[in-house]
PDB file of C-alpha atoms in Angstrom:
ATOM      1  CA  MET A   1      77.646 -16.111  20.988  1.00 66.00           C
ATOM      2  CA  SER A   2      74.186 -15.453  19.681  1.00 87.00           C
ATOM      3  CA  VAL A   3      70.836 -15.681  21.163  1.00 92.00           C
ATOM      4  CA  PRO A   4      70.228 -19.589  21.368  1.00 93.00           C
ATOM      5  CA  LYS A   5      67.470 -20.952  18.837  1.00 93.00           C
ATOM      6  CA  SER A   6      63.915 -21.338  19.838  1.00 91.00           C
ATOM      7  CA  LYS A   7      64.297 -24.946  20.640  1.00 94.00           C
ATOM      8  CA  GLU A   8      66.955 -24.366  22.967  1.00 96.00           C
ATOM      9  CA  PHE A   9      64.489 -22.290  25.214  1.00 95.00           C
ATOM     10  CA  LEU A  10      62.272 -25.262  25.959  1.00 95.00           C
ATOM     11  CA  LYS A  11      64.505 -27.079  28.733  1.00 93.00           C
ATOM     12  CA  PRO A  12      65.114 -23.912  30.754  1.00 95.00           C
ATOM     13  CA  ILE A  13      61.702 -22.699  30.651  1.00 96.00           C
ATOM     14  CA  LEU A  14      60.117 -25.710  31.531  1.00 95.00           C
ATOM     15  CA  THR A  15      62.782 -26.276  34.372  1.00 95.00           C
ATOM     16  CA  PHE A  16      62.066 -22.895  35.999  1.00 96.00           C
ATOM     17  CA  MET A  17      58.446 -23.465  35.828  1.00 96.00           C
ATOM     18  CA  SER A  18      58.875 -26.976  37.528  1.00 95.00           C
ATOM     19  CA  ASP A  19      58.501 -25.427  40.997  1.00 95.00           C
ATOM     20  CA  GLY A  20      54.593 -25.334  40.473  1.00 94.00           C
ATOM     21  CA  GLU A  21      54.716 -21.236  41.133  1.00 96.00           C
ATOM     22  CA  LEU A  22      53.253 -18.718  39.189  1.00 97.00           C
ATOM     23  CA  HIS A  23      55.801 -17.015  36.784  1.00 97.00           C
ATOM     24  CA  LYS A  24      55.597 -13.869  34.828  1.00 96.00           C
ATOM     25  CA  ASN A  25      56.886 -13.406  31.211  1.00 93.00           C
ATOM     26  CA  LYS A  26      59.308 -10.788  32.397  1.00 94.00           C
ATOM     27  CA  GLU A  27      60.562 -13.130  35.117  1.00 96.00           C
ATOM     28  CA  LEU A  28      61.034 -16.070  32.500  1.00 96.00           C
ATOM     29  CA  ARG A  29      62.822 -13.637  30.119  1.00 95.00           C
ATOM     30  CA  GLU A  30      65.350 -12.551  33.091  1.00 96.00           C
ATOM     31  CA  LYS A  31      65.812 -16.464  33.910  1.00 96.00           C
ATOM     32  CA  VAL A  32      66.716 -17.371  30.416  1.00 96.00           C
ATOM     33  CA  ILE A  33      69.217 -14.189  29.898  1.00 96.00           C
ATOM     34  CA  GLU A  34      70.915 -15.685  33.304  1.00 96.00           C
ATOM     35  CA  TYR A  35      70.699 -19.199  32.041  1.00 96.00           C
ATOM     36  CA  PHE A  36      72.302 -18.703  28.750  1.00 96.00           C
ATOM     37  CA  ASN A  37      74.825 -16.035  30.169  1.00 96.00           C
ATOM     38  CA  LEU A  38      73.620 -13.418  27.641  1.00 96.00           C
ATOM     39  CA  ASN A  39      75.562 -10.030  27.189  1.00 96.00           C
ATOM     40  CA  GLU A  40      73.935  -6.530  26.687  1.00 96.00           C
ATOM     41  CA  THR A  41      74.089  -6.966  22.852  1.00 95.00           C
ATOM     42  CA  GLU A  42      72.424 -10.140  22.723  1.00 95.00           C
ATOM     43  CA  ILE A  43      69.854  -9.166  25.303  1.00 95.00           C
ATOM     44  CA  ASN A  44      69.153  -5.929  23.172  1.00 95.00           C
ATOM     45  CA  GLU A  45      69.004  -7.665  19.585  1.00 95.00           C
ATOM     46  CA  LYS A  46      65.958  -6.934  18.023  1.00 95.00           C
ATOM     47  CA  VAL A  47      63.672  -9.347  15.824  1.00 93.00           C
ATOM     48  CA  LYS A  48      63.513  -8.201  12.067  1.00 92.00           C
ATOM     49  CA  SER A  49      60.422  -6.015  12.753  1.00 92.00           C
ATOM     50  CA  GLY A  50      62.242  -4.346  15.448  1.00 89.00           C
ATOM     51  CA  LYS A  51      59.209  -4.230  17.735  1.00 91.00           C
ATOM     52  CA  ILE A  52      60.755  -6.546  20.459  1.00 95.00           C
ATOM     53  CA  THR A  53      63.759  -8.445  21.341  1.00 96.00           C
ATOM     54  CA  ARG A  54      64.924 -11.498  20.076  1.00 96.00           C
ATOM     55  CA  VAL A  55      65.155 -13.076  23.491  1.00 96.00           C
ATOM     56  CA  GLU A  56      61.398 -11.634  24.113  1.00 96.00           C
ATOM     57  CA  ASP A  57      60.177 -13.314  21.003  1.00 96.00           C
ATOM     58  CA  ARG A  58      61.749 -16.628  21.794  1.00 96.00           C
ATOM     59  CA  VAL A  59      60.056 -16.539  25.276  1.00 96.00           C
ATOM     60  CA  ASN A  60      56.801 -15.720  23.891  1.00 96.00           C
ATOM     61  CA  TRP A  61      57.104 -18.560  21.278  1.00 96.00           C
ATOM     62  CA  THR A  62      58.155 -21.231  24.063  1.00 96.00           C
ATOM     63  CA  ILE A  63      55.247 -20.059  26.208  1.00 96.00           C
ATOM     64  CA  GLN A  64      52.776 -20.387  23.303  1.00 96.00           C
ATOM     65  CA  TYR A  65      54.140 -23.870  22.559  1.00 96.00           C
ATOM     66  CA  PHE A  66      53.850 -25.210  26.047  1.00 96.00           C
ATOM     67  CA  ARG A  67      50.277 -23.679  26.172  1.00 96.00           C
ATOM     68  CA  ARG A  68      49.130 -25.525  23.032  1.00 97.00           C
ATOM     69  CA  SER A  69      50.772 -28.547  24.287  1.00 96.00           C
ATOM     70  CA  LEU A  70      48.697 -28.383  27.797  1.00 97.00           C
ATOM     71  CA  LEU A  71      52.205 -28.031  29.754  1.00 97.00           C
ATOM     72  CA  ILE A  72      51.745 -24.936  31.133  1.00 97.00           C
ATOM     73  CA  GLN A  73      48.289 -22.681  31.701  1.00 97.00           C
ATOM     74  CA  THR A  74      47.589 -19.037  31.906  1.00 96.00           C
ATOM     75  CA  VAL A  75      46.514 -18.329  35.223  1.00 95.00           C
ATOM     76  CA  SER A  76      45.876 -14.369  34.525  1.00 93.00           C
ATOM     77  CA  ARG A  77      47.422 -12.141  31.822  1.00 91.00           C
ATOM     78  CA  GLY A  78      51.107 -12.570  31.702  1.00 89.00           C
ATOM     79  CA  GLN A  79      51.176 -15.260  34.418  1.00 95.00           C
ATOM     80  CA  TYR A  80      51.723 -19.071  33.782  1.00 97.00           C
ATOM     81  CA  GLN A  81      51.922 -22.197  35.865  1.00 97.00           C
ATOM     82  CA  ILE A  82      53.011 -25.628  34.968  1.00 97.00           C
ATOM     83  CA  THR A  83      50.367 -28.413  34.698  1.00 97.00           C
ATOM     84  CA  PRO A  84      50.292 -31.870  36.051  1.00 96.00           C
ATOM     85  CA  ARG A  85      50.939 -33.089  32.485  1.00 95.00           C
ATOM     86  CA  GLY A  86      53.856 -30.457  32.202  1.00 94.00           C
ATOM     87  CA  THR A  87      55.170 -31.874  35.671  1.00 94.00           C
ATOM     88  CA  LYS A  88      55.007 -35.253  34.267  1.00 93.00           C
ATOM     89  CA  VAL A  89      57.005 -34.497  31.086  1.00 91.00           C
ATOM     90  CA  PHE A  90      59.520 -32.514  33.121  1.00 90.00           C
ATOM     91  CA  LYS A  91      60.163 -35.509  35.297  1.00 88.00           C
ATOM     92  CA  GLU A  92      60.710 -37.901  32.217  1.00 79.00           C
TER      93      GLU A  92
END
């Protein structure tokens, strides 16, 4: 298995955030690693630039997508929370 495509990160991350609590970027990475049952090679796979891991890149992309869609909000640097709109979308 390889690291799932970006769009596959949407459902698990919104599900993790649906509890209404604050979630840190690192916590979300750990949750998707567990959710997808990624092995050490997949966890450490780097993007083309070699600066960050593919998992980190995909989590960051998902966070930005949700922020722009107003499904989550930044509470403080690196800490995010689902919005009422995000809760509504999650329940649908």
